[in-house]
């Protein structure tokens, strides 16, 4: 049968080899993947040399990847696939806060912190006071929600990129818990825009496309609460010069926030700050899970 394959008939022949699977979803995914891959190759008249270049690229994605260097995730991010999945799977309409990709700098084992704590761990920068409220779609507070937060320093580096300076300690990240009225608050330092890693295979794509490699200034959040869908999101500096051209397409309009600048004086935590500082206030709305 294979001997008289043609450019058109090979697709069906390959797809049939998945008929013996007992896993319906597996079969659906691979039959469709084969269809789209073959259609792509036919449409662009993919050459053997081009496919070898692509396979070498995939091999190099794997070789440069490590627990702290997630090049495959970065590929998904810069091709917009991560944000496509985020938008596909979020609750439609309503007041639920939009999601935005996790990114490579979330780290397991981060420290827990009490509300009001300074989570900068001594990293120098402009003081930033973050105050957030977590509510349901009716505006009722969600008490006891777990709030992971992490962000870069004022130069654009995360703690995991500053291991020598920080002797491997965490900084600018913590796990907080909302109080009885759904509030959480902490002190840190203001982050800054930064480039996605460009010294690997993904950098070659961004370079060849002459694309911006920058991410506008942002703070990451991951909310988890019993009875609600988890929410992974980010808040972006509204007037950042890179807004609207985030290298990974996460800077959604509804997530653009004012990082308000203040002269030295009283801060939201009741202390007096003797240098200019920034405040960021936001209400995050979680969707109830259907099994509630
Ligand atoms: C981040 O926001 O941490 C990030 C997301 C995607 C690629 C690089 C960094
Ligand atoms: Fe980030």
PDB file of C-alpha atoms and ligand atoms in Angstrom:
ATOM      1  CA  UNK A   1       0.000   0.000   0.000  1.00  0.00           C
ATOM      2  CA  UNK A   2       2.742   2.437   0.944  1.00  0.00           C
ATOM      3  CA  UNK A   3       4.481   1.929  -2.379  1.00  0.00           C
ATOM      4  CA  UNK A   4       1.976   4.046  -4.288  1.00  0.00           C
ATOM      5  CA  UNK A   5       1.720   6.864  -1.789  1.00  0.00           C
ATOM      6  CA  UNK A   6       1.252  10.330  -3.190  1.00  0.00           C
ATOM      7  CA  UNK A   7       1.663  13.780  -1.745  1.00  0.00           C
ATOM      8  CA  UNK A   8      -2.086  13.765  -1.075  1.00  0.00           C
ATOM      9  CA  UNK A   9      -2.721  10.168   0.079  1.00  0.00           C
ATOM     10  CA  UNK A  10       0.091   9.927   2.641  1.00  0.00           C
ATOM     11  CA  UNK A  11      -1.832  12.052   5.148  1.00  0.00           C
ATOM     12  CA  UNK A  12      -4.740   9.620   5.429  1.00  0.00           C
ATOM     13  CA  UNK A  13      -2.403   6.634   5.571  1.00  0.00           C
ATOM     14  CA  UNK A  14      -0.519   8.099   8.529  1.00  0.00           C
ATOM     15  CA  UNK A  15      -3.744   9.152  10.257  1.00  0.00           C
ATOM     16  CA  UNK A  16      -5.109   5.588  10.008  1.00  0.00           C
ATOM     17  CA  UNK A  17      -2.190   4.291  12.062  1.00  0.00           C
ATOM     18  CA  UNK A  18      -3.728   6.013  15.073  1.00  0.00           C
ATOM     19  CA  UNK A  19      -7.013   4.073  14.731  1.00  0.00           C
ATOM     20  CA  UNK A  20      -5.679   1.332  16.991  1.00  0.00           C
ATOM     21  CA  UNK A  21      -5.366   3.688  19.954  1.00  0.00           C
ATOM     22  CA  UNK A  22      -7.925   3.215  22.711  1.00  0.00           C
ATOM     23  CA  UNK A  23      -7.477   6.809  23.891  1.00  0.00           C
ATOM     24  CA  UNK A  24      -9.953   8.969  21.951  1.00  0.00           C
ATOM     25  CA  UNK A  25      -8.388  12.287  22.865  1.00  0.00           C
ATOM     26  CA  UNK A  26      -4.888  11.054  21.967  1.00  0.00           C
ATOM     27  CA  UNK A  27      -6.209   9.910  18.584  1.00  0.00           C
ATOM     28  CA  UNK A  28      -8.010  13.206  17.963  1.00  0.00           C
ATOM     29  CA  UNK A  29      -4.891  15.234  18.811  1.00  0.00           C
ATOM     30  CA  UNK A  30      -2.551  13.236  16.597  1.00  0.00           C
ATOM     31  CA  UNK A  31      -4.888  12.831  13.627  1.00  0.00           C
ATOM     32  CA  UNK A  32      -5.396  16.591  13.618  1.00  0.00           C
ATOM     33  CA  UNK A  33      -1.698  17.294  14.191  1.00  0.00           C
ATOM     34  CA  UNK A  34      -0.748  15.124  11.204  1.00  0.00           C
ATOM     35  CA  UNK A  35      -3.375  16.872   9.069  1.00  0.00           C
ATOM     36  CA  UNK A  36      -2.108  20.351   9.934  1.00  0.00           C
ATOM     37  CA  UNK A  37       1.587  19.428   9.706  1.00  0.00           C
ATOM     38  CA  UNK A  38       1.135  17.859   6.288  1.00  0.00           C
ATOM     39  CA  UNK A  39      -1.040  20.729   5.066  1.00  0.00           C
ATOM     40  CA  UNK A  40       1.610  23.180   6.271  1.00  0.00           C
ATOM     41  CA  UNK A  41       4.386  21.341   4.416  1.00  0.00           C
ATOM     42  CA  UNK A  42       2.302  21.187   1.227  1.00  0.00           C
ATOM     43  CA  UNK A  43       1.209  24.830   1.479  1.00  0.00           C
ATOM     44  CA  UNK A  44       4.705  26.308   1.871  1.00  0.00           C
ATOM     45  CA  UNK A  45       6.382  23.607  -0.284  1.00  0.00           C
ATOM     46  CA  UNK A  46       8.724  22.882   2.643  1.00  0.00           C
ATOM     47  CA  UNK A  47      12.158  21.807   1.413  1.00  0.00           C
ATOM     48  CA  UNK A  48      14.258  19.055   2.967  1.00  0.00           C
ATOM     49  CA  UNK A  49      16.928  21.607   3.933  1.00  0.00           C
ATOM     50  CA  UNK A  50      14.370  23.791   5.668  1.00  0.00           C
ATOM     51  CA  UNK A  51      13.033  20.842   7.645  1.00  0.00           C
ATOM     52  CA  UNK A  52      16.554  19.826   8.700  1.00  0.00           C
ATOM     53  CA  UNK A  53      17.110  23.403   9.884  1.00  0.00           C
ATOM     54  CA  UNK A  54      13.853  23.203  11.847  1.00  0.00           C
ATOM     55  CA  UNK A  55      14.778  19.836  13.405  1.00  0.00           C
ATOM     56  CA  UNK A  56      18.174  21.208  14.409  1.00  0.00           C
ATOM     57  CA  UNK A  57      16.337  24.166  15.962  1.00  0.00           C
ATOM     58  CA  UNK A  58      14.084  21.828  17.987  1.00  0.00           C
ATOM     59  CA  UNK A  59      17.130  19.844  19.130  1.00  0.00           C
ATOM     60  CA  UNK A  60      18.818  23.051  20.291  1.00  0.00           C
ATOM     61  CA  UNK A  61      15.638  24.115  22.149  1.00  0.00           C
ATOM     62  CA  UNK A  62      15.970  20.945  24.205  1.00  0.00           C
ATOM     63  CA  UNK A  63      19.715  21.199  24.732  1.00  0.00           C
ATOM     64  CA  UNK A  64      19.627  24.734  26.169  1.00  0.00           C
ATOM     65  CA  UNK A  65      16.629  23.998  28.405  1.00  0.00           C
ATOM     66  CA  UNK A  66      17.000  23.380  32.137  1.00  0.00           C
ATOM     67  CA  UNK A  67      14.838  23.881  35.237  1.00  0.00           C
ATOM     68  CA  UNK A  68      15.810  27.578  35.164  1.00  0.00           C
ATOM     69  CA  UNK A  69      15.943  28.026  31.388  1.00  0.00           C
ATOM     70  CA  UNK A  70      12.663  27.093  29.725  1.00  0.00           C
ATOM     71  CA  UNK A  71      13.333  27.639  26.029  1.00  0.00           C
ATOM     72  CA  UNK A  72      10.440  25.443  24.849  1.00  0.00           C
ATOM     73  CA  UNK A  73       8.033  27.481  26.969  1.00  0.00           C
ATOM     74  CA  UNK A  74       9.587  30.633  25.531  1.00  0.00           C
ATOM     75  CA  UNK A  75       8.915  29.361  22.005  1.00  0.00           C
ATOM     76  CA  UNK A  76       5.272  28.818  22.926  1.00  0.00           C
ATOM     77  CA  UNK A  77       5.215  32.342  24.383  1.00  0.00           C
ATOM     78  CA  UNK A  78       6.788  34.180  21.444  1.00  0.00           C
ATOM     79  CA  UNK A  79       4.581  32.315  18.941  1.00  0.00           C
ATOM     80  CA  UNK A  80       1.510  33.480  20.884  1.00  0.00           C
ATOM     81  CA  UNK A  81       0.419  29.916  21.679  1.00  0.00           C
ATOM     82  CA  UNK A  82       0.585  30.431  25.453  1.00  0.00           C
ATOM     83  CA  UNK A  83      -1.670  33.482  25.292  1.00  0.00           C
ATOM     84  CA  UNK A  84      -3.983  31.753  22.781  1.00  0.00           C
ATOM     85  CA  UNK A  85      -4.565  28.966  25.311  1.00  0.00           C
ATOM     86  CA  UNK A  86      -5.039  31.509  28.120  1.00  0.00           C
ATOM     87  CA  UNK A  87      -7.707  33.383  26.176  1.00  0.00           C
ATOM     88  CA  UNK A  88      -9.361  30.159  24.953  1.00  0.00           C
ATOM     89  CA  UNK A  89      -9.805  28.740  28.434  1.00  0.00           C
ATOM     90  CA  UNK A  90     -10.727  31.738  30.527  1.00  0.00           C
ATOM     91  CA  UNK A  91     -14.302  32.421  31.640  1.00  0.00           C
ATOM     92  CA  UNK A  92     -16.120  34.217  28.818  1.00  0.00           C
ATOM     93  CA  UNK A  93     -17.279  37.788  29.420  1.00  0.00           C
ATOM     94  CA  UNK A  94     -18.205  38.774  32.936  1.00  0.00           C
ATOM     95  CA  UNK A  95     -16.008  40.554  35.396  1.00  0.00           C
ATOM     96  CA  UNK A  96     -13.398  37.856  35.969  1.00  0.00           C
ATOM     97  CA  UNK A  97      -9.845  39.213  35.790  1.00  0.00           C
ATOM     98  CA  UNK A  98      -8.124  38.305  32.518  1.00  0.00           C
ATOM     99  CA  UNK A  99      -5.323  35.773  32.651  1.00  0.00           C
ATOM    100  CA  UNK A 100      -1.772  36.189  31.387  1.00  0.00           C
ATOM    101  CA  UNK A 101       0.907  33.553  30.977  1.00  0.00           C
ATOM    102  CA  UNK A 102       2.985  32.151  33.838  1.00  0.00           C
ATOM    103  CA  UNK A 103       6.376  32.894  32.301  1.00  0.00           C
ATOM    104  CA  UNK A 104       9.637  31.157  33.199  1.00  0.00           C
ATOM    105  CA  UNK A 105      10.370  32.940  36.481  1.00  0.00           C
ATOM    106  CA  UNK A 106       7.789  31.368  38.774  1.00  0.00           C
ATOM    107  CA  UNK A 107       9.692  29.228  41.265  1.00  0.00           C
ATOM    108  CA  UNK A 108       8.463  26.464  43.577  1.00  0.00           C
ATOM    109  CA  UNK A 109       9.560  26.759  47.189  1.00  0.00           C
ATOM    110  CA  UNK A 110       9.242  30.555  47.372  1.00  0.00           C
ATOM    111  CA  UNK A 111       8.940  32.004  50.875  1.00  0.00           C
ATOM    112  CA  UNK A 112       5.621  32.744  52.524  1.00  0.00           C
ATOM    113  CA  UNK A 113       5.108  36.279  53.833  1.00  0.00           C
ATOM    114  CA  UNK A 114       2.651  38.052  56.105  1.00  0.00           C
ATOM    115  CA  UNK A 115       0.618  40.918  54.740  1.00  0.00           C
ATOM    116  CA  UNK A 116       2.615  44.122  55.058  1.00  0.00           C
ATOM    117  CA  UNK A 117       5.977  42.346  54.751  1.00  0.00           C
ATOM    118  CA  UNK A 118       8.831  43.786  52.713  1.00  0.00           C
ATOM    119  CA  UNK A 119       9.508  41.021  50.182  1.00  0.00           C
ATOM    120  CA  UNK A 120      12.439  42.774  48.441  1.00  0.00           C
ATOM    121  CA  UNK A 121      14.946  40.926  50.650  1.00  0.00           C
ATOM    122  CA  UNK A 122      17.168  44.003  50.610  1.00  0.00           C
ATOM    123  CA  UNK A 123      17.440  44.451  46.845  1.00  0.00           C
ATOM    124  CA  UNK A 124      17.879  48.184  46.196  1.00  0.00           C
ATOM    125  CA  UNK A 125      15.247  50.077  44.223  1.00  0.00           C
ATOM    126  CA  UNK A 126      12.318  52.459  44.350  1.00  0.00           C
ATOM    127  CA  UNK A 127       9.972  51.313  47.128  1.00  0.00           C
ATOM    128  CA  UNK A 128       6.713  49.865  45.814  1.00  0.00           C
ATOM    129  CA  UNK A 129       3.600  49.213  47.878  1.00  0.00           C
ATOM    130  CA  UNK A 130       1.156  46.721  46.374  1.00  0.00           C
ATOM    131  CA  UNK A 131      -2.398  46.504  47.719  1.00  0.00           C
ATOM    132  CA  UNK A 132      -4.781  43.989  46.208  1.00  0.00           C
ATOM    133  CA  UNK A 133      -8.242  42.693  46.900  1.00  0.00           C
ATOM    134  CA  UNK A 134      -9.522  39.307  45.793  1.00  0.00           C
ATOM    135  CA  UNK A 135     -13.282  39.072  45.205  1.00  0.00           C
ATOM    136  CA  UNK A 136     -15.851  36.846  43.543  1.00  0.00           C
ATOM    137  CA  UNK A 137     -18.005  37.894  40.591  1.00  0.00           C
ATOM    138  CA  UNK A 138     -20.528  39.520  42.923  1.00  0.00           C
ATOM    139  CA  UNK A 139     -17.793  41.578  44.551  1.00  0.00           C
ATOM    140  CA  UNK A 140     -17.764  39.536  47.765  1.00  0.00           C
ATOM    141  CA  UNK A 141     -14.310  39.211  49.363  1.00  0.00           C
ATOM    142  CA  UNK A 142     -12.495  35.887  49.140  1.00  0.00           C
ATOM    143  CA  UNK A 143     -10.769  35.298  52.448  1.00  0.00           C
ATOM    144  CA  UNK A 144      -7.827  32.927  52.759  1.00  0.00           C
ATOM    145  CA  UNK A 145      -6.927  33.024  49.046  1.00  0.00           C
ATOM    146  CA  UNK A 146      -3.314  32.151  48.318  1.00  0.00           C
ATOM    147  CA  UNK A 147      -1.537  34.894  46.391  1.00  0.00           C
ATOM    148  CA  UNK A 148       1.777  34.170  44.738  1.00  0.00           C
ATOM    149  CA  UNK A 149       3.518  37.278  43.493  1.00  0.00           C
ATOM    150  CA  UNK A 150       6.874  37.795  41.777  1.00  0.00           C
ATOM    151  CA  UNK A 151       8.559  40.500  39.747  1.00  0.00           C
ATOM    152  CA  UNK A 152      11.892  41.815  38.510  1.00  0.00           C
ATOM    153  CA  UNK A 153      14.131  44.391  40.136  1.00  0.00           C
ATOM    154  CA  UNK A 154      14.499  47.969  38.898  1.00  0.00           C
ATOM    155  CA  UNK A 155      16.969  46.848  36.224  1.00  0.00           C
ATOM    156  CA  UNK A 156      14.789  44.038  34.901  1.00  0.00           C
ATOM    157  CA  UNK A 157      16.361  41.006  36.601  1.00  0.00           C
ATOM    158  CA  UNK A 158      14.570  38.354  38.655  1.00  0.00           C
ATOM    159  CA  UNK A 159      16.156  36.891  41.781  1.00  0.00           C
ATOM    160  CA  UNK A 160      16.940  33.653  39.908  1.00  0.00           C
ATOM    161  CA  UNK A 161      19.109  35.735  37.558  1.00  0.00           C
ATOM    162  CA  UNK A 162      20.939  37.322  40.515  1.00  0.00           C
ATOM    163  CA  UNK A 163      22.044  34.167  42.306  1.00  0.00           C
ATOM    164  CA  UNK A 164      25.587  35.465  43.026  1.00  0.00           C
ATOM    165  CA  UNK A 165      24.389  38.795  44.421  1.00  0.00           C
ATOM    166  CA  UNK A 166      21.647  37.105  46.458  1.00  0.00           C
ATOM    167  CA  UNK A 167      23.667  33.975  47.388  1.00  0.00           C
ATOM    168  CA  UNK A 168      20.822  31.908  45.973  1.00  0.00           C
ATOM    169  CA  UNK A 169      18.190  33.497  48.206  1.00  0.00           C
ATOM    170  CA  UNK A 170      14.734  34.451  46.967  1.00  0.00           C
ATOM    171  CA  UNK A 171      13.773  38.105  46.607  1.00  0.00           C
ATOM    172  CA  UNK A 172      10.876  40.047  45.124  1.00  0.00           C
ATOM    173  CA  UNK A 173       8.611  37.002  45.382  1.00  0.00           C
ATOM    174  CA  UNK A 174       6.373  35.577  48.092  1.00  0.00           C
ATOM    175  CA  UNK A 175       3.249  33.623  48.870  1.00  0.00           C
ATOM    176  CA  UNK A 176       0.707  35.722  50.775  1.00  0.00           C
ATOM    177  CA  UNK A 177      -2.815  34.991  52.044  1.00  0.00           C
ATOM    178  CA  UNK A 178      -5.810  37.308  51.847  1.00  0.00           C
ATOM    179  CA  UNK A 179      -7.345  38.525  55.118  1.00  0.00           C
ATOM    180  CA  UNK A 180     -11.028  38.217  56.102  1.00  0.00           C
ATOM    181  CA  UNK A 181     -11.953  41.055  53.734  1.00  0.00           C
ATOM    182  CA  UNK A 182     -10.027  39.636  50.791  1.00  0.00           C
ATOM    183  CA  UNK A 183      -7.119  42.073  51.069  1.00  0.00           C
ATOM    184  CA  UNK A 184      -3.415  41.375  50.642  1.00  0.00           C
ATOM    185  CA  UNK A 185      -0.630  43.928  50.737  1.00  0.00           C
ATOM    186  CA  UNK A 186       3.137  44.023  50.651  1.00  0.00           C
ATOM    187  CA  UNK A 187       6.151  46.243  50.169  1.00  0.00           C
ATOM    188  CA  UNK A 188       8.818  45.576  47.545  1.00  0.00           C
ATOM    189  CA  UNK A 189      10.705  47.557  44.896  1.00  0.00           C
ATOM    190  CA  UNK A 190       9.395  48.753  41.535  1.00  0.00           C
ATOM    191  CA  UNK A 191      10.170  46.402  38.629  1.00  0.00           C
ATOM    192  CA  UNK A 192      11.184  47.464  35.123  1.00  0.00           C
ATOM    193  CA  UNK A 193      10.721  46.358  31.528  1.00  0.00           C
ATOM    194  CA  UNK A 194      13.180  43.665  30.429  1.00  0.00           C
ATOM    195  CA  UNK A 195      14.039  41.543  27.394  1.00  0.00           C
ATOM    196  CA  UNK A 196      13.051  37.895  27.081  1.00  0.00           C
ATOM    197  CA  UNK A 197      16.152  35.664  26.871  1.00  0.00           C
ATOM    198  CA  UNK A 198      17.632  36.151  23.386  1.00  0.00           C
ATOM    199  CA  UNK A 199      20.849  34.123  23.644  1.00  0.00           C
ATOM    200  CA  UNK A 200      19.140  30.880  22.607  1.00  0.00           C
ATOM    201  CA  UNK A 201      17.253  29.551  19.564  1.00  0.00           C
ATOM    202  CA  UNK A 202      14.181  31.734  20.263  1.00  0.00           C
ATOM    203  CA  UNK A 203      16.399  34.797  20.037  1.00  0.00           C
ATOM    204  CA  UNK A 204      17.254  33.761  16.462  1.00  0.00           C
ATOM    205  CA  UNK A 205      13.557  33.872  15.534  1.00  0.00           C
ATOM    206  CA  UNK A 206      13.004  37.245  17.185  1.00  0.00           C
ATOM    207  CA  UNK A 207      16.120  38.602  15.470  1.00  0.00           C
ATOM    208  CA  UNK A 208      15.191  37.245  12.034  1.00  0.00           C
ATOM    209  CA  UNK A 209      11.750  38.838  12.382  1.00  0.00           C
ATOM    210  CA  UNK A 210      13.208  42.143  13.648  1.00  0.00           C
ATOM    211  CA  UNK A 211      10.742  41.854  16.510  1.00  0.00           C
ATOM    212  CA  UNK A 212      10.812  43.703  19.819  1.00  0.00           C
ATOM    213  CA  UNK A 213      12.260  41.413  22.480  1.00  0.00           C
ATOM    214  CA  UNK A 214      10.979  43.475  25.411  1.00  0.00           C
ATOM    215  CA  UNK A 215       8.318  42.861  28.022  1.00  0.00           C
ATOM    216  CA  UNK A 216       6.699  45.989  29.491  1.00  0.00           C
ATOM    217  CA  UNK A 217       7.082  46.494  33.241  1.00  0.00           C
ATOM    218  CA  UNK A 218       4.819  44.076  35.106  1.00  0.00           C
ATOM    219  CA  UNK A 219       4.128  42.205  38.330  1.00  0.00           C
ATOM    220  CA  UNK A 220       3.035  38.542  38.276  1.00  0.00           C
ATOM    221  CA  UNK A 221       0.228  37.040  40.378  1.00  0.00           C
ATOM    222  CA  UNK A 222      -1.126  33.522  40.837  1.00  0.00           C
ATOM    223  CA  UNK A 223      -4.322  33.205  42.879  1.00  0.00           C
ATOM    224  CA  UNK A 224      -5.672  29.978  44.353  1.00  0.00           C
ATOM    225  CA  UNK A 225      -8.749  29.668  46.544  1.00  0.00           C
ATOM    226  CA  UNK A 226     -11.058  26.778  47.432  1.00  0.00           C
ATOM    227  CA  UNK A 227     -14.200  26.861  45.292  1.00  0.00           C
ATOM    228  CA  UNK A 228     -12.676  29.112  42.617  1.00  0.00           C
ATOM    229  CA  UNK A 229     -10.735  28.655  39.421  1.00  0.00           C
ATOM    230  CA  UNK A 230      -7.078  29.523  39.842  1.00  0.00           C
ATOM    231  CA  UNK A 231      -5.958  32.699  38.103  1.00  0.00           C
ATOM    232  CA  UNK A 232      -2.486  33.346  36.697  1.00  0.00           C
ATOM    233  CA  UNK A 233      -2.083  36.926  35.595  1.00  0.00           C
ATOM    234  CA  UNK A 234       0.119  40.011  35.441  1.00  0.00           C
ATOM    235  CA  UNK A 235      -0.385  43.760  35.891  1.00  0.00           C
ATOM    236  CA  UNK A 236       1.399  46.033  33.423  1.00  0.00           C
ATOM    237  CA  UNK A 237       2.576  49.611  33.681  1.00  0.00           C
ATOM    238  CA  UNK A 238      -0.030  51.391  31.541  1.00  0.00           C
ATOM    239  CA  UNK A 239       2.322  54.006  30.104  1.00  0.00           C
ATOM    240  CA  UNK A 240       5.379  51.789  29.638  1.00  0.00           C
ATOM    241  CA  UNK A 241       7.021  52.548  26.287  1.00  0.00           C
ATOM    242  CA  UNK A 242       6.841  48.812  25.424  1.00  0.00           C
ATOM    243  CA  UNK A 243       3.117  48.470  26.087  1.00  0.00           C
ATOM    244  CA  UNK A 244       1.310  47.177  23.007  1.00  0.00           C
ATOM    245  CA  UNK A 245       4.370  45.281  21.776  1.00  0.00           C
ATOM    246  CA  UNK A 246       5.023  42.756  24.535  1.00  0.00           C
ATOM    247  CA  UNK A 247       7.265  40.047  23.036  1.00  0.00           C
ATOM    248  CA  UNK A 248       4.894  37.409  24.442  1.00  0.00           C
ATOM    249  CA  UNK A 249       1.527  39.161  23.817  1.00  0.00           C
ATOM    250  CA  UNK A 250       0.375  39.204  27.464  1.00  0.00           C
ATOM    251  CA  UNK A 251      -0.081  42.986  27.955  1.00  0.00           C
ATOM    252  CA  UNK A 252      -3.867  42.924  27.633  1.00  0.00           C
ATOM    253  CA  UNK A 253      -5.675  46.242  27.943  1.00  0.00           C
ATOM    254  CA  UNK A 254      -7.676  45.145  30.988  1.00  0.00           C
ATOM    255  CA  UNK A 255      -4.423  44.356  32.823  1.00  0.00           C
ATOM    256  CA  UNK A 256      -2.784  47.749  32.280  1.00  0.00           C
ATOM    257  CA  UNK A 257      -2.517  49.579  35.585  1.00  0.00           C
ATOM    258  CA  UNK A 258      -1.286  52.852  37.043  1.00  0.00           C
ATOM    259  CA  UNK A 259       1.888  52.484  39.047  1.00  0.00           C
ATOM    260  CA  UNK A 260       1.336  55.748  40.907  1.00  0.00           C
ATOM    261  CA  UNK A 261       4.402  57.823  41.814  1.00  0.00           C
ATOM    262  CA  UNK A 262       4.506  59.590  45.188  1.00  0.00           C
ATOM    263  CA  UNK A 263       6.832  62.110  46.768  1.00  0.00           C
ATOM    264  CA  UNK A 264       8.465  61.110  50.097  1.00  0.00           C
ATOM    265  CA  UNK A 265       5.875  60.906  52.838  1.00  0.00           C
ATOM    266  CA  UNK A 266       3.272  58.578  54.370  1.00  0.00           C
ATOM    267  CA  UNK A 267       3.016  55.191  52.663  1.00  0.00           C
ATOM    268  CA  UNK A 268      -0.045  52.873  52.503  1.00  0.00           C
ATOM    269  CA  UNK A 269       1.414  50.635  55.223  1.00  0.00           C
ATOM    270  CA  UNK A 270       1.391  53.492  57.744  1.00  0.00           C
ATOM    271  CA  UNK A 271       5.151  54.077  57.595  1.00  0.00           C
ATOM    272  CA  UNK A 272       6.801  57.258  56.382  1.00  0.00           C
ATOM    273  CA  UNK A 273       9.096  56.832  53.400  1.00  0.00           C
ATOM    274  CA  UNK A 274      11.914  59.349  52.971  1.00  0.00           C
ATOM    275  CA  UNK A 275      12.303  58.800  49.221  1.00  0.00           C
ATOM    276  CA  UNK A 276       9.898  58.775  46.246  1.00  0.00           C
ATOM    277  CA  UNK A 277       7.835  55.612  46.054  1.00  0.00           C
ATOM    278  CA  UNK A 278       5.262  53.834  43.892  1.00  0.00           C
ATOM    279  CA  UNK A 279       1.868  52.342  44.738  1.00  0.00           C
ATOM    280  CA  UNK A 280      -0.080  49.720  42.817  1.00  0.00           C
ATOM    281  CA  UNK A 281      -3.710  48.987  43.747  1.00  0.00           C
ATOM    282  CA  UNK A 282      -5.932  46.439  42.033  1.00  0.00           C
ATOM    283  CA  UNK A 283      -9.012  44.305  42.530  1.00  0.00           C
ATOM    284  CA  UNK A 284      -8.780  40.752  41.207  1.00  0.00           C
ATOM    285  CA  UNK A 285     -11.974  38.823  40.464  1.00  0.00           C
ATOM    286  CA  UNK A 286     -11.976  35.016  40.499  1.00  0.00           C
ATOM    287  CA  UNK A 287     -14.536  32.741  38.818  1.00  0.00           C
ATOM    288  CA  UNK A 288     -16.343  30.242  41.015  1.00  0.00           C
ATOM    289  CA  UNK A 289     -15.667  26.651  40.002  1.00  0.00           C
ATOM    290  CA  UNK A 290     -18.772  24.812  38.822  1.00  0.00           C
ATOM    291  CA  UNK A 291     -18.345  22.012  41.348  1.00  0.00           C
ATOM    292  CA  UNK A 292     -18.799  24.534  44.164  1.00  0.00           C
TER     293      UNK A 292
HETATM  294  C1  LIG B   1       7.982  36.763  32.358  1.00  0.00           C
HETATM  295  O1  LIG B   1       7.085  37.534  32.449  1.00  0.00           O
HETATM  296  O2  LIG B   1       8.565  36.535  33.379  1.00  0.00           O
HETATM  297  C2  LIG B   1       8.342  36.152  31.020  1.00  0.00           C
HETATM  298  C3  LIG B   1       7.355  35.606  30.246  1.00  0.00           C
HETATM  299  C4  LIG B   1       7.692  35.043  29.017  1.00  0.00           C
HETATM  300  C5  LIG B   1       9.003  35.048  28.585  1.00  0.00           C
HETATM  301  C6  LIG B   1       9.993  35.611  29.378  1.00  0.00           C
HETATM  302  C7  LIG B   1       9.658  36.173  30.602  1.00  0.00           C
HETATM  303 FE1  LIG B   2       7.936  38.618  34.199  1.00  0.00          FE
END
